[in-house]
Short mmCIF file of C-alpha atoms in Angstrom, two decimals:
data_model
loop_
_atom_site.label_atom_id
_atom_site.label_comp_id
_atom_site.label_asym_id
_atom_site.label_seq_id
_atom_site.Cartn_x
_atom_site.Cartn_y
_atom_site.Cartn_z
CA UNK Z 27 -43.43 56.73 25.09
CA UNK Z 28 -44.57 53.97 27.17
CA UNK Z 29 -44.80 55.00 30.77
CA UNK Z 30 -45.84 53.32 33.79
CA UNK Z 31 -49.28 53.74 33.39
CA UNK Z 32 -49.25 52.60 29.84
CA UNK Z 33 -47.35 49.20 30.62
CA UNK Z 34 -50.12 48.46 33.62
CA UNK Z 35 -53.14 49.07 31.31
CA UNK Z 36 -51.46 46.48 28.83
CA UNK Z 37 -50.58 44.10 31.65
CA UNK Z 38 -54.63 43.87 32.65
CA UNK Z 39 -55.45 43.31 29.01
CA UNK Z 40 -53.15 40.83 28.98
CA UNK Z 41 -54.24 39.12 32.30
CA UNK Z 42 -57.62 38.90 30.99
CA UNK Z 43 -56.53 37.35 27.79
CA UNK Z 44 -54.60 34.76 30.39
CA UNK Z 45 -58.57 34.38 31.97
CA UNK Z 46 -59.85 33.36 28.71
CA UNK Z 47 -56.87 30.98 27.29
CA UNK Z 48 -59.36 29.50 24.49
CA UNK Z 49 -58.40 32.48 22.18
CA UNK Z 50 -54.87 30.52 21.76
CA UNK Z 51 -57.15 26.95 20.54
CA UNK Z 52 -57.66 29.24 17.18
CA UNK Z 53 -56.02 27.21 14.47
CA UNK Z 54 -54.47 28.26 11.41
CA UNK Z 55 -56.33 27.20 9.06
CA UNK Z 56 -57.14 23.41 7.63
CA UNK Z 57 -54.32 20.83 8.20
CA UNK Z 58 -54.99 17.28 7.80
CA UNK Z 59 -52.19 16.32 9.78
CA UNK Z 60 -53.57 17.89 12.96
CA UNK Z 61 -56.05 14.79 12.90
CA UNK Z 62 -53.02 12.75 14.23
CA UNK Z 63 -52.15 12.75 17.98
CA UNK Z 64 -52.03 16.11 19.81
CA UNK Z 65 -52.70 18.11 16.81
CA UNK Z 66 -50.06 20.31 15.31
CA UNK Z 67 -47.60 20.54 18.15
CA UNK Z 68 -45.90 24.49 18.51
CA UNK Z 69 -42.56 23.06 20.03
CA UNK Z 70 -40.63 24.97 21.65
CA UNK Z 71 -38.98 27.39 19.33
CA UNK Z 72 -39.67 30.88 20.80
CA UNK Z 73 -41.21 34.17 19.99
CA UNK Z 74 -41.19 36.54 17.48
CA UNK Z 75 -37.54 37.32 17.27
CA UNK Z 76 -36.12 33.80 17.32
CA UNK Z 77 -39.37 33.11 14.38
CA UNK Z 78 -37.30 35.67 12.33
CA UNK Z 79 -34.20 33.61 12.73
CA UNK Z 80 -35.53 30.05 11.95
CA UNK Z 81 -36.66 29.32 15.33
CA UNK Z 82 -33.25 29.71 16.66
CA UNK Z 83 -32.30 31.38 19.76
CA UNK Z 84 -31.78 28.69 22.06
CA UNK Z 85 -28.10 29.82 23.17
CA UNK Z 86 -28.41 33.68 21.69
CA UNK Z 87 -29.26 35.96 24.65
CA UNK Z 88 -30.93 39.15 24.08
CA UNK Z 89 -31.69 42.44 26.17
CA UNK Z 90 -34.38 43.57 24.52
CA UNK Z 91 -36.84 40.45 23.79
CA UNK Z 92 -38.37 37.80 26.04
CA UNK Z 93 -36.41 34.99 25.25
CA UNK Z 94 -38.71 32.53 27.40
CA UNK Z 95 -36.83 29.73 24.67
CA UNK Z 96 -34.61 28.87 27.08
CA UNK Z 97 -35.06 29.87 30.66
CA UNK Z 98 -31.42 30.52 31.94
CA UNK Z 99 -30.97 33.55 29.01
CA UNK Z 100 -34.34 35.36 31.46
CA UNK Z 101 -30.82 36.74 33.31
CA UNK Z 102 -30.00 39.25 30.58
CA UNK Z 103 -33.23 40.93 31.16
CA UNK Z 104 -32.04 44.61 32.47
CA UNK Z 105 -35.85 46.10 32.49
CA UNK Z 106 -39.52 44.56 32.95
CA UNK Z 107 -40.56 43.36 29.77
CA UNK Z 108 -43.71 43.08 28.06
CA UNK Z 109 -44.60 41.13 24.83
CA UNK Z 110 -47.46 40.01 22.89
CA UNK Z 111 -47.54 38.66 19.19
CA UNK Z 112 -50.15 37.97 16.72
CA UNK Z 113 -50.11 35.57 14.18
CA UNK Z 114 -51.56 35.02 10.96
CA UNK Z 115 -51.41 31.90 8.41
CA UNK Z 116 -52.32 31.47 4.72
CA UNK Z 117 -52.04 27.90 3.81
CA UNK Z 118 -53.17 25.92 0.51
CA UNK Z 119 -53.20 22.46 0.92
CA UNK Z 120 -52.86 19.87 -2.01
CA UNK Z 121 -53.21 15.76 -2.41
CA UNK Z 122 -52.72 14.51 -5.78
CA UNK Z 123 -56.29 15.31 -6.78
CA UNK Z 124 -57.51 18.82 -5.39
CA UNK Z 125 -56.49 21.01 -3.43
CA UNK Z 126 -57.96 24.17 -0.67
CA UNK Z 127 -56.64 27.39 0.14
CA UNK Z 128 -56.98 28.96 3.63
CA UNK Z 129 -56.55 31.77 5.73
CA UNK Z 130 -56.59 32.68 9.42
CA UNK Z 131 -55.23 34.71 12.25
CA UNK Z 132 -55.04 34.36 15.92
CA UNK Z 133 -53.33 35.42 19.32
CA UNK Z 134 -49.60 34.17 19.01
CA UNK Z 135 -48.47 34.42 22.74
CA UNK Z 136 -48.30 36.83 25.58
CA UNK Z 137 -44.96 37.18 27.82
CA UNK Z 138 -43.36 39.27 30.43
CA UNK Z 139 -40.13 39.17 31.94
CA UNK Z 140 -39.23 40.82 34.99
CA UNK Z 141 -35.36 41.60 36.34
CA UNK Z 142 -35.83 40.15 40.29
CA UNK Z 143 -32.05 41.38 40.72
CA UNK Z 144 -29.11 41.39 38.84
CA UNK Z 145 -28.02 37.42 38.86
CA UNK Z 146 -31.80 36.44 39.03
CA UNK Z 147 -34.78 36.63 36.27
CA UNK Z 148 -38.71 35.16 36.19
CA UNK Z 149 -41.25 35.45 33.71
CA UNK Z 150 -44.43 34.50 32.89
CA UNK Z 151 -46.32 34.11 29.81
CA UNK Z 152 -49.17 32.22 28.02
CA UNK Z 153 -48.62 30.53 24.14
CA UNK Z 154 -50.10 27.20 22.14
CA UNK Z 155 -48.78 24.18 22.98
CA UNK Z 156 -50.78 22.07 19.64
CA UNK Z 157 -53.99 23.14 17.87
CA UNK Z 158 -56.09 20.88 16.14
CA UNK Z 159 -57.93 22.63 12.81
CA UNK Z 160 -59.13 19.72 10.21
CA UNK Z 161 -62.28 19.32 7.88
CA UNK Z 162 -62.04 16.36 5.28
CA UNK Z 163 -63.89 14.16 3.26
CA UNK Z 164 -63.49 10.70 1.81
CA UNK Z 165 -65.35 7.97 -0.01
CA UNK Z 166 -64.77 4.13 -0.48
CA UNK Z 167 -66.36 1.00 -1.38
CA UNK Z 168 -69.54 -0.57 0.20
CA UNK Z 169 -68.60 -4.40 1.18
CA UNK Z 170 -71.12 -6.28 -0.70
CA UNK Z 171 -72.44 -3.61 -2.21
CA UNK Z 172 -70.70 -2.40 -5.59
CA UNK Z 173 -73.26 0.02 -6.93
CA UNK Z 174 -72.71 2.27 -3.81
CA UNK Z 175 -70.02 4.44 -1.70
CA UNK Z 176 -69.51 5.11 1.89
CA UNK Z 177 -68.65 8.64 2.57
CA UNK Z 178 -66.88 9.89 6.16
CA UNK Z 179 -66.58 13.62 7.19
CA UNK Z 180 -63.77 13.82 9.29
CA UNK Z 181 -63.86 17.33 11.37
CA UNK Z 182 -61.52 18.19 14.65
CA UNK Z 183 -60.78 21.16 16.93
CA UNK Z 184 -59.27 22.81 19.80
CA UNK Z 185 -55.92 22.11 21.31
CA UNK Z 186 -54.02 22.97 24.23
CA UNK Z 187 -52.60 26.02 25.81
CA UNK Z 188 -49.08 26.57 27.58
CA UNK Z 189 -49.49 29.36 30.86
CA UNK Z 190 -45.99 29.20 32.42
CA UNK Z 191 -43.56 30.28 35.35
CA UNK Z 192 -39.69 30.61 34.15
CA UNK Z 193 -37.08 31.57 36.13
CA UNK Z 194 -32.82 31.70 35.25
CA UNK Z 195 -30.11 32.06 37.59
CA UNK Z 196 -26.89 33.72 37.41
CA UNK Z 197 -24.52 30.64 38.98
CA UNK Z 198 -21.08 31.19 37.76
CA UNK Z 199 -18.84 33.41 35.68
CA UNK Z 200 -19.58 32.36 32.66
CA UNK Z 201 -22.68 29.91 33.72
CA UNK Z 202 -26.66 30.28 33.88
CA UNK Z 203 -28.99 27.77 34.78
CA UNK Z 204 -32.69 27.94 34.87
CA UNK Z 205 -36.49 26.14 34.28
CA UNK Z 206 -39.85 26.24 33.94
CA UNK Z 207 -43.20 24.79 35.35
CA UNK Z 208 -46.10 24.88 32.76
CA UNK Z 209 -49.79 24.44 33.39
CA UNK Z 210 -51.51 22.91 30.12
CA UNK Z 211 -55.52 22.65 29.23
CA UNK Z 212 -57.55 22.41 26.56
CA UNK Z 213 -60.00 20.70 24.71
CA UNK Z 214 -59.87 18.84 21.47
CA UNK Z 215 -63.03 18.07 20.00
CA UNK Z 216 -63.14 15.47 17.04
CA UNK Z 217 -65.74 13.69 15.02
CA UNK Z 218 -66.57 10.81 11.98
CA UNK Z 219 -69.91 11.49 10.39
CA UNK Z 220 -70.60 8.44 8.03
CA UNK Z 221 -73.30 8.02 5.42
CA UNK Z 222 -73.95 5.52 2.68
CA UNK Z 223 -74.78 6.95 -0.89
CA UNK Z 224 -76.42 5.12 -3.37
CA UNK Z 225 -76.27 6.37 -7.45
CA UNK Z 226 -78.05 9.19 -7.95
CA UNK Z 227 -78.55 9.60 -4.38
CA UNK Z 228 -76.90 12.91 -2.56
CA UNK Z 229 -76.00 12.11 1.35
CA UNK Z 230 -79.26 12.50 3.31
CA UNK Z 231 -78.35 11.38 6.77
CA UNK Z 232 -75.10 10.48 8.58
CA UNK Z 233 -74.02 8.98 11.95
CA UNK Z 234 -71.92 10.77 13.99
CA UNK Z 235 -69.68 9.64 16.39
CA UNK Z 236 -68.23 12.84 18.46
CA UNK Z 237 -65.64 12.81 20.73
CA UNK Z 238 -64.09 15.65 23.39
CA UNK Z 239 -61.31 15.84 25.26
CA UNK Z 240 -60.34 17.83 28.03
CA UNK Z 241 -56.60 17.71 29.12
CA UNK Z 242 -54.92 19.15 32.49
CA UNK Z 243 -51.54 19.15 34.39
CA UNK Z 244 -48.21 19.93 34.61
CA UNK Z 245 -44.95 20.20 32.12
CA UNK Z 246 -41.62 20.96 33.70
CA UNK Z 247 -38.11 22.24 32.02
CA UNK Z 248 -34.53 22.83 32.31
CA UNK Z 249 -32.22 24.26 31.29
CA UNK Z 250 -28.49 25.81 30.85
CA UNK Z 251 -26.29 28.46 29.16
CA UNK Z 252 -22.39 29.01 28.69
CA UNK Z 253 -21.18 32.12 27.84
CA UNK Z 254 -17.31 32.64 26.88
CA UNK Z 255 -15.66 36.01 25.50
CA UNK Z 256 -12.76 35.39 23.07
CA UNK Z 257 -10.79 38.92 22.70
CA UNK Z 258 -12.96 42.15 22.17
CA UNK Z 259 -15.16 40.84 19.66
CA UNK Z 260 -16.63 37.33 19.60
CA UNK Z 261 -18.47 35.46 22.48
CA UNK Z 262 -19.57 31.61 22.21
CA UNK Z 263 -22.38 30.71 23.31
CA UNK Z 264 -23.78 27.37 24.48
CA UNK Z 265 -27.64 26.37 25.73
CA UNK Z 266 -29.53 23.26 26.20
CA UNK Z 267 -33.05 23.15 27.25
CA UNK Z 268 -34.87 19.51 28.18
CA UNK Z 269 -38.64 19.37 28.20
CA UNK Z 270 -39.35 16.24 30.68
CA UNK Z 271 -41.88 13.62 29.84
CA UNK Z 272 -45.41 14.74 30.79
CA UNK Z 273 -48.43 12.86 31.95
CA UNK Z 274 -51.69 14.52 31.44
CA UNK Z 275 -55.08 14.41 33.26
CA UNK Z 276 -57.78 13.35 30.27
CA UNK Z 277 -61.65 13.38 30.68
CA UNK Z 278 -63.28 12.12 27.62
CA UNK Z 279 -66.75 12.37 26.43
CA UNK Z 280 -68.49 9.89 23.69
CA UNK Z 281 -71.88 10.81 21.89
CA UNK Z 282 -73.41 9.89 18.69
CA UNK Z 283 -76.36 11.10 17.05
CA UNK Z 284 -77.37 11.26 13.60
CA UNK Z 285 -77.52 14.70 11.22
CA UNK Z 286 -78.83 15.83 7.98
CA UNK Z 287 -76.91 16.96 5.28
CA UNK Z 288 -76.45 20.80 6.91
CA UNK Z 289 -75.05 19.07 10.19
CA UNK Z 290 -78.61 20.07 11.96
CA UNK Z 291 -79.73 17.19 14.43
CA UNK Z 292 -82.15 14.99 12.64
CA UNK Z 293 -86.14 15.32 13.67
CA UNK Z 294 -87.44 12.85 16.62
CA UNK Z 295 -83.67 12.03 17.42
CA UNK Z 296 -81.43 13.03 20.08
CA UNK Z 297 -77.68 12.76 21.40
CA UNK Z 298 -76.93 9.83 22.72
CA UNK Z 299 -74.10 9.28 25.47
CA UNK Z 300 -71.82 6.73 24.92
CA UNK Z 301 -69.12 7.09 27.59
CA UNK Z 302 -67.84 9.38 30.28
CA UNK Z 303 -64.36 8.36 31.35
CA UNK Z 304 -60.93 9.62 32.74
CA UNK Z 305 -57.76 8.13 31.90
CA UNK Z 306 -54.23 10.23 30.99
CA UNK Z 307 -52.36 11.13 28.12
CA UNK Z 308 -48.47 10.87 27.87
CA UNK Z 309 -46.80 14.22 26.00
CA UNK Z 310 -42.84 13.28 25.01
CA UNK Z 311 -39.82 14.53 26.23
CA UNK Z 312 -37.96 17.18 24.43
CA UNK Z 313 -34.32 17.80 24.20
CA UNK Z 314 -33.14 21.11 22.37
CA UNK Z 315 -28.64 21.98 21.76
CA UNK Z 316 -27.75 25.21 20.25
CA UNK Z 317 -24.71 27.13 19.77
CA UNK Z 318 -24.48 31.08 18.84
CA UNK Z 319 -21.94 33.25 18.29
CA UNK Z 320 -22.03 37.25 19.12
CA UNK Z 321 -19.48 40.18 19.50
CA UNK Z 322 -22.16 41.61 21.83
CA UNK Z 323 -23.07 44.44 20.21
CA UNK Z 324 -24.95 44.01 16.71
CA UNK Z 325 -24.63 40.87 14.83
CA UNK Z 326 -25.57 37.28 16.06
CA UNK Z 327 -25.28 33.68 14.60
CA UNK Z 328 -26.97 31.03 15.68
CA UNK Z 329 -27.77 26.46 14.92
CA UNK Z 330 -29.95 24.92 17.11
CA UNK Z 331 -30.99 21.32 17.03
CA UNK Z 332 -33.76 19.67 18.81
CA UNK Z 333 -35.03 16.15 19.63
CA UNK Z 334 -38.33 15.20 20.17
CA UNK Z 335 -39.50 11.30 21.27
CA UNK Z 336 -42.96 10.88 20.50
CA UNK Z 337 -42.39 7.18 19.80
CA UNK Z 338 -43.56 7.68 23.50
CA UNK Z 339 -46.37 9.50 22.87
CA UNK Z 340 -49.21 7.69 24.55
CA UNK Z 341 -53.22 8.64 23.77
CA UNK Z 342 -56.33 8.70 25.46
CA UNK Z 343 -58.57 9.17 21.99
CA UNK Z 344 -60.13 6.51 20.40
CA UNK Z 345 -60.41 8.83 17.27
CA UNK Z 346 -56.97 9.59 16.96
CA UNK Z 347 -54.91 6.30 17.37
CA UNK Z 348 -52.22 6.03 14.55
CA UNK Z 349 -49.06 5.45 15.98
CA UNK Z 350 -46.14 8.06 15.51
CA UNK Z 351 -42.39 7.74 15.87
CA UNK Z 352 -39.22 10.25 17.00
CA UNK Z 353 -38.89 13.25 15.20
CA UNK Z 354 -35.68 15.86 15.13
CA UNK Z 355 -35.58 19.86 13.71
CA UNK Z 356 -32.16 21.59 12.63
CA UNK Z 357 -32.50 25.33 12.43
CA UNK Z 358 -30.05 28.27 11.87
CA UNK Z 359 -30.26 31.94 11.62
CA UNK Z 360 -29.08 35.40 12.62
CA UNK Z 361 -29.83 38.88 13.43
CA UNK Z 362 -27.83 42.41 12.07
CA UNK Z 363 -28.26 45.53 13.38
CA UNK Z 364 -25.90 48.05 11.04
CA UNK Z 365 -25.67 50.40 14.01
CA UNK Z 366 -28.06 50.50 17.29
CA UNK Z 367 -26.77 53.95 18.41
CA UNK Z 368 -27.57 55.70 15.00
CA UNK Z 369 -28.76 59.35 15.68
CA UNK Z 370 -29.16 60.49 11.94
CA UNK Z 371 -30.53 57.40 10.15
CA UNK Z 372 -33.02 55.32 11.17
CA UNK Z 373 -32.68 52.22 9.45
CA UNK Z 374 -29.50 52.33 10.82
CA UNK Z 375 -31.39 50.85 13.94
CA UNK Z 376 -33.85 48.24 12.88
CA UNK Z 377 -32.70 44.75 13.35
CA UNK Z 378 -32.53 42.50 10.17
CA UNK Z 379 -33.31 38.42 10.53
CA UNK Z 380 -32.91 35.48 8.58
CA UNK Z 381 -32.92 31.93 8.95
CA UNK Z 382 -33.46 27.99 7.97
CA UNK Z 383 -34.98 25.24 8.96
CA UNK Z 384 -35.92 21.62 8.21
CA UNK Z 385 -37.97 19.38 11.01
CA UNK Z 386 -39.03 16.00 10.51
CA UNK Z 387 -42.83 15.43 10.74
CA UNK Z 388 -43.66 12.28 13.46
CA UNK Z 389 -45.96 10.58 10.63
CA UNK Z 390 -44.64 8.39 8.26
CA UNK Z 391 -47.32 6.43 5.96
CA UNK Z 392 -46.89 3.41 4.97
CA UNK Z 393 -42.92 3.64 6.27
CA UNK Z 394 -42.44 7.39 4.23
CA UNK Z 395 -40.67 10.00 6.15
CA UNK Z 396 -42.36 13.81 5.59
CA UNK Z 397 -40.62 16.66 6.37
CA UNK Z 398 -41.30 20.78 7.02
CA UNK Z 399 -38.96 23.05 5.51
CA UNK Z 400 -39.14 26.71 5.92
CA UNK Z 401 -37.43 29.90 5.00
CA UNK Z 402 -37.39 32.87 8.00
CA UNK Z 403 -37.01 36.76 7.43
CA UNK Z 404 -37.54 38.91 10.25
CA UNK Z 405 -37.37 42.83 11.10
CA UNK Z 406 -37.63 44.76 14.55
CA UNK Z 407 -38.14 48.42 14.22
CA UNK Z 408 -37.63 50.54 17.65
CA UNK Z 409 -39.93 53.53 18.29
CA UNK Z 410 -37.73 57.00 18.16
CA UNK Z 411 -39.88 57.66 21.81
CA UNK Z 412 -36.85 55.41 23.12
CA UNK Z 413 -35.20 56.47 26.32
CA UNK Z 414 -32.84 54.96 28.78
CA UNK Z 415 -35.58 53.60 30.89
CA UNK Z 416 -38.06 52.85 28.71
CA UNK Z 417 -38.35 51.43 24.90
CA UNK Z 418 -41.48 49.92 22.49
CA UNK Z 419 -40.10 47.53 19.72
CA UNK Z 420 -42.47 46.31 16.90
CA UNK Z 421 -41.44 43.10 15.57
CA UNK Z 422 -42.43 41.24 11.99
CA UNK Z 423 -41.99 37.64 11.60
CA UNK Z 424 -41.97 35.87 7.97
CA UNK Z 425 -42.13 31.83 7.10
CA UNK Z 426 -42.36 30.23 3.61
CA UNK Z 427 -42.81 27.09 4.43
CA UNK Z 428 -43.53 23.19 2.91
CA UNK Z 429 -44.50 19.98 4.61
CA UNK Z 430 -45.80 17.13 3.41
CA UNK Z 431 -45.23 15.95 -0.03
CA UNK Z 432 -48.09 14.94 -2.91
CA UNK Z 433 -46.63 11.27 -3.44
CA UNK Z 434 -49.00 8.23 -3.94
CA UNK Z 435 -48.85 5.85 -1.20
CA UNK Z 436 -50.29 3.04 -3.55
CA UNK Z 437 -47.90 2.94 -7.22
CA UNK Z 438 -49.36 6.00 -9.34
CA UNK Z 439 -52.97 6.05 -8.19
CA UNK Z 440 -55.49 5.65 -5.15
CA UNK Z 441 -54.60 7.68 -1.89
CA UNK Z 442 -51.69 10.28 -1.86
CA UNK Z 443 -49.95 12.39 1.12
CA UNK Z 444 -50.99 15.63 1.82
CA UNK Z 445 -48.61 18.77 0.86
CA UNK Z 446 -49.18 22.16 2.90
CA UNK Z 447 -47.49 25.49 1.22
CA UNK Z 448 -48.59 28.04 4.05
CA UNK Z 449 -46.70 31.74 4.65
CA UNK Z 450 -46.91 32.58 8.30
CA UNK Z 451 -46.58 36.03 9.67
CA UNK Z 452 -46.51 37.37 13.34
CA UNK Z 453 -46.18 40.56 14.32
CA UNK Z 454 -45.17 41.72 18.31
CA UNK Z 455 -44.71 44.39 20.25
CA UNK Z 456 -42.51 44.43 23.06
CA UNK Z 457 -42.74 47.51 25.97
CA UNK Z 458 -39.72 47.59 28.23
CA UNK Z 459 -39.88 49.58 31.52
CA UNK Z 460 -37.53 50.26 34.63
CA UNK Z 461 -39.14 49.26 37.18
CA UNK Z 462 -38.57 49.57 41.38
CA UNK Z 463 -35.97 52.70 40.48
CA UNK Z 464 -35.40 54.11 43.53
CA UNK Z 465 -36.08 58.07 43.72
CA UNK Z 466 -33.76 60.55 44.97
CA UNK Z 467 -34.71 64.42 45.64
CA UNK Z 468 -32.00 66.88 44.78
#
């Protein structure tokens, strides 16, 4: 049973998680593509519930989950809310010539919703905005010089972190409106080590060229939802959500210095500084539809779209410079519950998810589009210490999911894309509490 006491222990755990964002910078593992602007952006596609469904949620609102997705639904919040996921990643990833398997966990996000009265809602939370997790190697030809390669280590890490301030309004009959201000930092640290091998010769010493990044400032949001009952059983619902163009607050820092072959600083050498500058980095705007379907009780169906323009997408590195273009995501899912009020059986009462959905990457080489595609499965099982004023939830997340392809860029040899296979799991729990109850003495 979670009681008062309970829910504030697990609030100061949480607040000190908040102190020391850098646990959300954990990647999942090695992606290539996360070399490429911000890293592997998160988007905005929810928490563990709306995972289950595809990533959809954007008009489906829900009395028993943060739905931070889109702030207007923070209205259907009847009790304070807490909720916390972890995630965990295995990934292989494949070019047309080799291929490495991967595995990793890390914090997922950490959320809490509070009822201010009953037309108004606020929350606060903490999740990943992009994480940057990359080690690879490459060789090539030596101008000049036929008898001997060049070899490059690329490595990268870090990313940025989302801690945010929601609120959603109750406006009109049928109407919600809300939005968010977000506070985002991190630092992405990159680096080229290069070395020149002669035959017969393993690399002895390499130049590298490192580069951090530290990123600050503010993201805002808004947002809407439409809610219309037809008869007893079936209400439409309608959200939108737009992300505004962001400008962020970059300090960058340039060294070089040159390593042995176990990356340990070379004898007699040091680090050299080549630059400290500041300058800003422009994140893109981000416009999200959906439409959902409920009869309010057990069952909901939901298609959400989303637009993202980082054709706009301005950066501050010098390592990471490849231009990227506009990118959309189509999801759909839903959620069954056979019967929530099930005394007798308990399966009865554990919510079963499912969903879809296809994205299209922002990096197109050489002109080819790459996509993500992904298959969702979700469960939430409620504790049978449930009363009416306070509930704990444990949630499961599942993704099968492919981006990327294998194809060669150059006929049928030389360089190919990169294909990632990864299944993704999170699991949450979410503590609900009535708080402020006023006591009466009989």
């Amino acid at each position: 049973m979670l009681t008062t006491k309970k829910l504030s222990g697990a609030l100061l755990t949480a607040a000190a998680t908040l102190l020391a964002g850098s646990a959300l910078g954990q990647g999942l593992g090695n992606s290539p593509y996360s070399r490429i602007g911000l890293g592997d952006a998160n988007g905005n596609f929810g928490g563990v519930r709306q995972l289950g469904m595809g990533g959809t949620g954007l008009a489906a609102p829900n009395t028993g989950n943060v739905n931070e997705l889109n702030p207007a639904l923070l209205v259907y919040a009847p009790r304070t809310t807490w909720e916390a996921a972890f995630t965990a990643q295995v990934k292989t990833v494949r070019n047309a010539a080799a291929s490495n398997r991967s595995g990793t966990g890390t914090l997922g996000y950490l959320a809490l919703a509070v009822p201010l009265n009953k037309r108004w809602g606020a929350a606060i939370g903490l999740k990943p905005y992009s994480t940057v997790d990359y080690q690879a190697n490459t060789t090539g030809s030596v101008n000049g010089d036929p008898t001997s390669q060049a070899y490059r280590r690329y490595n990268g890490s870090g990313g940025l972190s989302e801690a945010y301030l929601a609120t959603g309004i109750h406006v009109l009959r049928d109407f919600n409106i809300g939005g968010s201000a977000s506070y985002l930092f991190g630092t992405i640290t990159q680096s080229i080590a290069t070395a020149i091998v002669a035959p017969g010769i393993s690399v002895q010493q390499l130049v590298v060229d490192n580069e951090q990044l530290r990123y600050s400032d503010f993201l805002f949001k808004a947002s809407a939802h439409y809610r219309h009952q037809f008869g007893k059983d079936l209400n439409l619902n309608l959200g939108a959500v737009e992300t505004f163009q962001g400008s962020l607050k970059a300090n960058r820092q340039r060294t070089t210095e040159q390593q042995d072959a176990n990356g340990a600083l070379i004898a007699g050498t040091t680090t050299v500084q080549l630059a400290s500058d500041d300058g800003y980095l422009t994140t893109p705007a981000l416009t999200q539809l959906g439409l959902s379907l409920d009869n309010g009780r057990n069952w909901s169906f939901s298609v959400d779209a989303a637009h993202q323009q980082w054709s706009r997408f301005r950066t501050f590195s010098i390592v990471s410079t490849s231009a990227l273009s506009d990118t959309w995501r189509v999801s759909t899912g839903g959620e069954f519950t056979p019967d929530p009020g099930s005394v007798d059986h308990y399966f009865q009462r554990v919510t079963y998810r499912a969903g879809l959905s296809v994205a299209q990457m922002p990096y197109a080489p050489l002109g080819n589009r790459l996509y993500d595609r992904a298959v969702h499965w979700g469960f939430s099982f409620p504790l049978p210490t449930a009363t009416p004023l306070e509930s704990t939830v444990i949630s499961l997340a599942f993704l099968y999911g492919v981006r990327g392809n294998t194809d060669f860029l150059y006929g049928n040899g030389g360089t190919s894309n990169v294909q990632e296979q990864y299944v993704r799991m999170q699991v949450g729990a979410t503590l609900s509490n009535r708080w402020f109850i006023k006591r009466r003495l009989q």
